[in-house]
Tab-separated table of C-alpha atoms in Angstrom:
chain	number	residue	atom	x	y	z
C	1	UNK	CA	74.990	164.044	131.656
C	2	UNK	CA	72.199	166.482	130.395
C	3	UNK	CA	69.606	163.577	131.756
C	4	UNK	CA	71.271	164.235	135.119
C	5	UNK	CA	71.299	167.851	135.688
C	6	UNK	CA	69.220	170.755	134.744
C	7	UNK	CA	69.626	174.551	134.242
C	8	UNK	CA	71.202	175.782	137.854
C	9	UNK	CA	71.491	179.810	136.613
C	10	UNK	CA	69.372	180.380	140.004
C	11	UNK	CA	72.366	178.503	142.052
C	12	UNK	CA	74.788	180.859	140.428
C	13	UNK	CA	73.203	183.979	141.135
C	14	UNK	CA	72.583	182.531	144.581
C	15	UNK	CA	76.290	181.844	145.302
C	16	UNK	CA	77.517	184.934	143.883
C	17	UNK	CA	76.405	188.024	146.426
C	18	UNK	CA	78.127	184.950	149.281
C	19	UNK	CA	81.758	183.605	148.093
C	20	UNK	CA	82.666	185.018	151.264
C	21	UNK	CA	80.477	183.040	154.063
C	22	UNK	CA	80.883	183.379	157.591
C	23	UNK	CA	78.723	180.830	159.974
C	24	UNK	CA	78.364	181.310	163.613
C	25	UNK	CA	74.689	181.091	164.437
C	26	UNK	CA	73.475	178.509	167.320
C	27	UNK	CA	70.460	176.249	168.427
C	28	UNK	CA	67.984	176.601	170.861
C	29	UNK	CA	68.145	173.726	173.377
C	30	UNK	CA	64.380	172.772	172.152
C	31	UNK	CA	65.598	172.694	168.590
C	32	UNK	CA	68.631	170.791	168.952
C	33	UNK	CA	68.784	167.797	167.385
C	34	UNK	CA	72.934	165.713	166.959
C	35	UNK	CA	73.642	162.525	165.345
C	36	UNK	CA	76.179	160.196	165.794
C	37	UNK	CA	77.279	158.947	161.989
C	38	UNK	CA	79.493	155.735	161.521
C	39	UNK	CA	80.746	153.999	158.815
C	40	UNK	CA	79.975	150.286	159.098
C	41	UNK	CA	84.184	149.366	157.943
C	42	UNK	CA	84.322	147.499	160.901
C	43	UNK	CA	83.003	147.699	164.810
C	44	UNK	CA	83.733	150.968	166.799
C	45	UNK	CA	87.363	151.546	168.485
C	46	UNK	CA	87.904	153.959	171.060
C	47	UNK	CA	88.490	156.924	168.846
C	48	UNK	CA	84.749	156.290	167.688
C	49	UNK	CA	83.929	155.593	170.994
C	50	UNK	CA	85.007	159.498	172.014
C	51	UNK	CA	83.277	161.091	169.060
C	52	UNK	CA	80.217	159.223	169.847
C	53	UNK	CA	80.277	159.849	173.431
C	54	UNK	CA	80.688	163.836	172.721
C	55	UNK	CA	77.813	164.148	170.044
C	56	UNK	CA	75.801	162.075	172.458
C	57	UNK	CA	76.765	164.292	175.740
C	58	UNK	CA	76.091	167.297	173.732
C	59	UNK	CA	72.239	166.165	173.137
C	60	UNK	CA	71.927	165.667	176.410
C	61	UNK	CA	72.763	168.349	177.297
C	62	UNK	CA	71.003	170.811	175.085
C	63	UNK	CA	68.254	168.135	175.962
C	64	UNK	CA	67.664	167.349	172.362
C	65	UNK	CA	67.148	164.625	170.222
C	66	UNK	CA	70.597	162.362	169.153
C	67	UNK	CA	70.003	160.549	165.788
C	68	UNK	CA	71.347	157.453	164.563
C	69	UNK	CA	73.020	157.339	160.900
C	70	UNK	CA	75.431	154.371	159.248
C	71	UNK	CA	77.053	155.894	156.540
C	72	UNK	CA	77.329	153.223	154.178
C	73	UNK	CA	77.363	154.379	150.566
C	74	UNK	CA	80.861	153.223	150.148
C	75	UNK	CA	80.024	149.940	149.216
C	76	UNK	CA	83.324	148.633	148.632
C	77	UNK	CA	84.524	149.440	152.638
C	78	UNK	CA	81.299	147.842	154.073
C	79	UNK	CA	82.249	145.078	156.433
C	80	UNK	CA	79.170	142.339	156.817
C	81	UNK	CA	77.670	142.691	160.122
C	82	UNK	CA	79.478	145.917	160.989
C	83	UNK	CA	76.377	147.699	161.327
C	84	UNK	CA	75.010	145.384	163.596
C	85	UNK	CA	78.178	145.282	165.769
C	86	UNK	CA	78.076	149.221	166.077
C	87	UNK	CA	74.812	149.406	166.921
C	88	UNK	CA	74.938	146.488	169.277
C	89	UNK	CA	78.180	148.656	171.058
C	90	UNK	CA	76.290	151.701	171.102
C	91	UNK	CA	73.499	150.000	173.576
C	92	UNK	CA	76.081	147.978	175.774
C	93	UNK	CA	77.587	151.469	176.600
C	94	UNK	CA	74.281	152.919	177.460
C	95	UNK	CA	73.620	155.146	174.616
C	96	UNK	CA	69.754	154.844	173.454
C	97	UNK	CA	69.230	156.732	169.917
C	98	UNK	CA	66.212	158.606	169.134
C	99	UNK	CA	63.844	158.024	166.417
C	100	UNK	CA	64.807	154.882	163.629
C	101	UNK	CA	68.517	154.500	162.744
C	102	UNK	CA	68.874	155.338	158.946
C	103	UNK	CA	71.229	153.553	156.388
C	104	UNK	CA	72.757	155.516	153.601
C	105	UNK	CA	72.405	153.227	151.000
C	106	UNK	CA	68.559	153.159	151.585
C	107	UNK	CA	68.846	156.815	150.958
C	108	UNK	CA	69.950	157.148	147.414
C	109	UNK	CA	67.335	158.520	145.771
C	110	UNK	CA	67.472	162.076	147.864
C	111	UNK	CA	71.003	162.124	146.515
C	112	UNK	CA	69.603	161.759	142.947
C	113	UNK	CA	67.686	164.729	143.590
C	114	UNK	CA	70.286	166.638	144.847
C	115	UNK	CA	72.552	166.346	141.717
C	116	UNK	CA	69.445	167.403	139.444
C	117	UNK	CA	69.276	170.755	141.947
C	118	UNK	CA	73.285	171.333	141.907
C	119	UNK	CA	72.510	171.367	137.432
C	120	UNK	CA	75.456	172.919	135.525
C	121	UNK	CA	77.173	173.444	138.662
C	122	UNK	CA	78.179	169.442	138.304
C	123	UNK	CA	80.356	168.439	135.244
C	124	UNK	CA	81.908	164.991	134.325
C	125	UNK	CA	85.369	164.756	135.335
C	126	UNK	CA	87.932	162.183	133.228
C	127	UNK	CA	90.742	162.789	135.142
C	128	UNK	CA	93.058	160.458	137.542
C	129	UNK	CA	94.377	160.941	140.870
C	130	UNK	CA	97.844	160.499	138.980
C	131	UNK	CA	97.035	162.645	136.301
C	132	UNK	CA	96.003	165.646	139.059
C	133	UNK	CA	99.136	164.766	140.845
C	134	UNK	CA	101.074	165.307	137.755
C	135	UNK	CA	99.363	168.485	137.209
C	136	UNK	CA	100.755	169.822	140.839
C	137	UNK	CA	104.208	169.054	140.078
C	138	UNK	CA	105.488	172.868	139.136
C	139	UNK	CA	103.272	173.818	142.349
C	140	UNK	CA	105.176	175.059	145.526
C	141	UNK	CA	103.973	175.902	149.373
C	142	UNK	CA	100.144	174.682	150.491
C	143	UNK	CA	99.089	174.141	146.718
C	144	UNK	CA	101.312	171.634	146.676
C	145	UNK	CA	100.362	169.995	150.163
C	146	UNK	CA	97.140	168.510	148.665
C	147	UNK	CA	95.972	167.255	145.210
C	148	UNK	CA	94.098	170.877	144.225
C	149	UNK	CA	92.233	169.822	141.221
C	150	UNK	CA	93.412	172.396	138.774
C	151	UNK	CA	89.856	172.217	136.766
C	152	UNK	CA	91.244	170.416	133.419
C	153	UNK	CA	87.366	169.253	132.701
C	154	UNK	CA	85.644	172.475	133.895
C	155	UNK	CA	84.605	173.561	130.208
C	156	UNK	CA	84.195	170.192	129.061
C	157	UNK	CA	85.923	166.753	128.626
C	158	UNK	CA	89.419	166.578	126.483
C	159	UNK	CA	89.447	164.412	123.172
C	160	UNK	CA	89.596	160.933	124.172
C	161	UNK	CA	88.849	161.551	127.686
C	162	UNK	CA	86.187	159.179	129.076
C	163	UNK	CA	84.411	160.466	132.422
C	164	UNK	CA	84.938	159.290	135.567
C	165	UNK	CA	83.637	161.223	138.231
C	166	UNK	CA	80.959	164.182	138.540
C	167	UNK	CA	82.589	167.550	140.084
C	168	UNK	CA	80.680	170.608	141.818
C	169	UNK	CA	82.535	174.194	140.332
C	170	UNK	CA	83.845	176.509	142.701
C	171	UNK	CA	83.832	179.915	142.008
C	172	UNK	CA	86.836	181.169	141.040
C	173	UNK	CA	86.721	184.957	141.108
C	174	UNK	CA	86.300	186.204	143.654
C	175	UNK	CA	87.461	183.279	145.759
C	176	UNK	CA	84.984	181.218	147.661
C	177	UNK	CA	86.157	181.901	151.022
C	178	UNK	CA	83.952	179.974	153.777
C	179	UNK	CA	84.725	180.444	157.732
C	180	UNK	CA	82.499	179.681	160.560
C	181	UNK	CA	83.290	179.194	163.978
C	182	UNK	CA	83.457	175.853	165.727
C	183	UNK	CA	82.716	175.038	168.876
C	184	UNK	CA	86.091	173.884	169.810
C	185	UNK	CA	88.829	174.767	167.475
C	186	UNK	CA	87.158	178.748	167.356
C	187	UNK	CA	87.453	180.539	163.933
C	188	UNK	CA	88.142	178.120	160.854
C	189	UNK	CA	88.478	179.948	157.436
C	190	UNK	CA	89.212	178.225	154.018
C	191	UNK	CA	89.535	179.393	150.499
C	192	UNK	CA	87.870	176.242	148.464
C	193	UNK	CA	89.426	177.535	145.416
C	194	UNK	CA	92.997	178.040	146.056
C	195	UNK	CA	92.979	175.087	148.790
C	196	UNK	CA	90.414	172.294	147.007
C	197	UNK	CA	88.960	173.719	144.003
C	198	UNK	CA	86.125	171.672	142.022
C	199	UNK	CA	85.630	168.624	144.219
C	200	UNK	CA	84.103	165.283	143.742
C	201	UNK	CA	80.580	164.840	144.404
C	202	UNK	CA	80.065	161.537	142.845
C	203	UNK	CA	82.932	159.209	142.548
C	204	UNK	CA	84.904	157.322	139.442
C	205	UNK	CA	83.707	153.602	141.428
C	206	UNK	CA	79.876	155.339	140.894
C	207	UNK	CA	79.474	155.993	144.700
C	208	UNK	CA	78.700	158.669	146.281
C	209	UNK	CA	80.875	160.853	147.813
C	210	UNK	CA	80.501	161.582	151.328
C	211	UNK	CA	80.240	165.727	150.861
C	212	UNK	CA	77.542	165.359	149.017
C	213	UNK	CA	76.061	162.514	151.227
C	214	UNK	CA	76.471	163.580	154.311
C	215	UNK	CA	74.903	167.070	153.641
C	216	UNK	CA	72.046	165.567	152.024
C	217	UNK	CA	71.160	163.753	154.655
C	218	UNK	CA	72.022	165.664	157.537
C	219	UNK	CA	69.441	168.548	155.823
C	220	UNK	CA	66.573	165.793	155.417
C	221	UNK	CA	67.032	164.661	158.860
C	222	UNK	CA	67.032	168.517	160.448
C	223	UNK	CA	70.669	168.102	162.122
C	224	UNK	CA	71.113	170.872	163.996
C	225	UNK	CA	74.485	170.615	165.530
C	226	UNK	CA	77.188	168.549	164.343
C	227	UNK	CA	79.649	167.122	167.072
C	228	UNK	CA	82.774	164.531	165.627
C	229	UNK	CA	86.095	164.485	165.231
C	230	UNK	CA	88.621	166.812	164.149
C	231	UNK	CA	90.006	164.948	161.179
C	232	UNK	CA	86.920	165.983	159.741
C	233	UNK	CA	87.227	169.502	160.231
C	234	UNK	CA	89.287	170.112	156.822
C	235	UNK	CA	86.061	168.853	155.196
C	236	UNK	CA	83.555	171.297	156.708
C	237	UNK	CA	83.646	174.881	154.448
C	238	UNK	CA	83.297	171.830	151.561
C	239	UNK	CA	79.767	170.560	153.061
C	240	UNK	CA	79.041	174.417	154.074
C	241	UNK	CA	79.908	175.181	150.275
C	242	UNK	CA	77.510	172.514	149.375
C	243	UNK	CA	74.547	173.614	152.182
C	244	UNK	CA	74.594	177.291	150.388
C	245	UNK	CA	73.999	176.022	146.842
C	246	UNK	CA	71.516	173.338	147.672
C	247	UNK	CA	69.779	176.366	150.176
C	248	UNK	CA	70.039	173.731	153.099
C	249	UNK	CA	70.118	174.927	156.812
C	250	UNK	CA	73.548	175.474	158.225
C	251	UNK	CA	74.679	172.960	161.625
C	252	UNK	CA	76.185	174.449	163.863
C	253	UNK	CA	79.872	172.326	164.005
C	254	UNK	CA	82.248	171.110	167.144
C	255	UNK	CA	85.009	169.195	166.236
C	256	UNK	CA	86.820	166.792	169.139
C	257	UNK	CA	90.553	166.189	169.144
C	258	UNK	CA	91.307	162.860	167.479
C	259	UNK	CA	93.235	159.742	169.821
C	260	UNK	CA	96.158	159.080	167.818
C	261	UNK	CA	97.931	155.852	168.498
C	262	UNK	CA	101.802	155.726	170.191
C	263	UNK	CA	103.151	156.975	167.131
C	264	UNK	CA	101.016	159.769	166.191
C	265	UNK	CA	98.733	158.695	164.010
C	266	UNK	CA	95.006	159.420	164.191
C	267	UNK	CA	93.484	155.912	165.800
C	268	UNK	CA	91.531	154.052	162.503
C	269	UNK	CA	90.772	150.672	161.323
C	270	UNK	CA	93.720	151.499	158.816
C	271	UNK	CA	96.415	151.889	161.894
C	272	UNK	CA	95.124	148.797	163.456
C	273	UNK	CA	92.883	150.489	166.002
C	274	UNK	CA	90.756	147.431	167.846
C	275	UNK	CA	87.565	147.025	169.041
C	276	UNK	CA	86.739	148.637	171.816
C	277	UNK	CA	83.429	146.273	172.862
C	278	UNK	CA	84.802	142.818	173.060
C	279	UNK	CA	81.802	140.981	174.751
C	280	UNK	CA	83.424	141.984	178.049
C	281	UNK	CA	81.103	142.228	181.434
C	282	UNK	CA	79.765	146.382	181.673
C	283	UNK	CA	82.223	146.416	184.494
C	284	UNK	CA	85.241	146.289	182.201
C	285	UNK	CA	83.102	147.861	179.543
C	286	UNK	CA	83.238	150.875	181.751
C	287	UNK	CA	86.611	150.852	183.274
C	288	UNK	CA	88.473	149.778	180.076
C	289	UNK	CA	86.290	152.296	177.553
C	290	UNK	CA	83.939	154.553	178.693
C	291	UNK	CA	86.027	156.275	181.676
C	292	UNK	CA	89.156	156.071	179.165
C	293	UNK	CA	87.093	157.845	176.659
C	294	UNK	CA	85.386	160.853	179.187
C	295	UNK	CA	89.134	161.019	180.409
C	296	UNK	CA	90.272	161.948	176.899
C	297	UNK	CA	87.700	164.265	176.418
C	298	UNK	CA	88.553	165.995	179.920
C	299	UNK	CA	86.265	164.373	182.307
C	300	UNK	CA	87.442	162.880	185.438
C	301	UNK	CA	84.458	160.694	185.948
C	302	UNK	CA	84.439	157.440	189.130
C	303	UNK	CA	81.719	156.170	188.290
C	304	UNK	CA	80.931	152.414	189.526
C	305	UNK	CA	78.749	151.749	186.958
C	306	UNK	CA	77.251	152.419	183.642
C	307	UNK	CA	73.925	154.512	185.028
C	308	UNK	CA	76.633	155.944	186.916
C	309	UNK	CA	79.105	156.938	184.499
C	310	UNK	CA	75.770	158.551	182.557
C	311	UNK	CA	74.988	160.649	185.083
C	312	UNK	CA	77.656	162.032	185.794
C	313	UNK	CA	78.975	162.695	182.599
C	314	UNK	CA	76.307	164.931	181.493
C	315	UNK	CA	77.008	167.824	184.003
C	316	UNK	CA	80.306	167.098	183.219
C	317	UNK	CA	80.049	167.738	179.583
C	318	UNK	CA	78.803	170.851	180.424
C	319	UNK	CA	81.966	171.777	182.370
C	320	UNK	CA	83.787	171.023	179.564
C	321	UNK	CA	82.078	173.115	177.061
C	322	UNK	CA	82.003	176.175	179.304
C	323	UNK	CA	85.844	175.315	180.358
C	324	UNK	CA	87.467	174.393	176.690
C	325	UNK	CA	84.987	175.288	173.893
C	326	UNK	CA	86.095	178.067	172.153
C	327	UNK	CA	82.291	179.530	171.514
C	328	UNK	CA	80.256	178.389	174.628
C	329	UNK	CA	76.458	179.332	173.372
């Protein structure tokens, strides 16, 4: 461990004077710059199809630039060719990226670095899911809602214990509160240590998590504004958490509602969500995913065909933002 992180006593003094964080600031248009971010598990469904229509409307509308990124540092989820498949969907639908797309797992050495900046704020972790759950079972309320790591390897591993994972401390007194407002959903607040506590930064399987990965890169890349979907909104004081003790710019965030399929459930390869791009002619393309999509995202588009749909959709965006957002900038 001591080969992996250094002396962080500069993070510490840096986190103290701001447990309490509240982020609201916002982009220039001629700053701007969104990313789309998939995870190559499989090819795009609809529900991927809405969050990557939004982060794209929202570039063009700030008229910035809209990045590129598979997130594939969970090597065990990868599904061959899934990369290609997303990317190939992406230009069917009419959505040109800026710049080169970037691969995670080409990207692991800035998440090296990272770690040896976090220092003695990472510590080696040997405990289980099971044994955490166990941990929770006296636990009542929200606690016991979620698997709060109750920081059993904070000051060091037990006798016997072997580490698994690497964990980032969260300061415990006084509690790390971080709120900022999103675009959509308006105020957010969280208390990381009485609703997460120490979380995972590098996993027991020896990949990296995606807080740590996703922040990384969105610093190195200059993401301005992150638009995606709102099952990822839980996650967000976590990566702002992260952004403060690594002194990385803060995105601005808007988080989409989720499609959930007829039974409620958020739409994912898990819940048998299908492809959205089948091969079909851009005619279907466009009546049986691209109009369904702007629909759920409350735009009643007719467009007759792709360039169409595009141009339309971009005023329409706007309509949306100044009609529904809950902080229009």
């Amino acid at each position: 461990m001591d080969d992996l992180v250094g002396n962080s006593s500069a993070n510490l003094a840096r986190h103290a004077a701001g447990n309490s964080a509240g982020i609201s600031a916002g982009n220039s248009a001629a700053n701007y710059v969104g990313r789309f971010a998939p995870s190559p598990t499989g090819p795009l469904h609809i529900g991927s199809l809405v969050a990557a229509m939004a982060s794209y409307l929202d570039a063009k509308v700030h008229h910035g630039q809209w990045l590129v990124r598979i997130e594939d540092v969970d090597g065990d989820r990868n599904v061959a060719g899934a990369d290609a498949h997303i990317l190939a969907s992406l230009q069917r639908c009419g959505m040109a990226w800026d710049g080169d797309v970037t691969w995670q797992s080409r990207r692991t050495g800035l998440y090296d670095a990272a770690l040896r900046q976090l220092g003695d704020l990472v510590y080696p972790c040997g405990c289980s899911r099971r044994e955490i759950a166990d941990s929770q079972l006296s636990l009542t309320g929200r606690q016991a809602q979620a698997l709060i790591y109750p920081g059993t390897c904070r000051h060091g591993l037990a006798p016997g214990k072997t580490a698994r994972a690497l964990r980032l401390k969260v300061p415990q007194s006084p509690p790390c509160v971080i709120a900022f407002e999103d675009r959509w959903a308006g105020h957010i607040s969280q208390d990381l240590t009485d609703e997460v506590g120490d979380f995972v930064i590098k996993r027991a399987d020896g990949f990296w998590a995606y807080q740590l990965a996703v922040v990384v890169d969105d610093g190195a890349q200059g993401i301005t504004d992150i638009v995606r979907g709102a099952d990822l909104l839980d996650s967000t004081p976590r990566q702002l958490y992260l952004q403060q003790v690594l002194g990385l710019p803060q995105p601005t965030y808007l988080h989409v509602p989720v499609v959930v399929n007829s039974v409620g459930e958020k739409l994912s390869k898990q819940t048998g969500a299908q492809a959205f791009d089948t091969g079909a002619a851009p005619a279907d393309l466009l009546q049986q995913a691209l109009l369904p999509a702007a629909r759920f995202l409350g735009m009643a588009l007719t467009a007759g065909s792709l360039d169409d749909f595009w141009r339309q959709a971009v005023p329409a965006w706007e309509n949306v933002l100044k009609d529904t957002c809950a902080s229009w900038r």
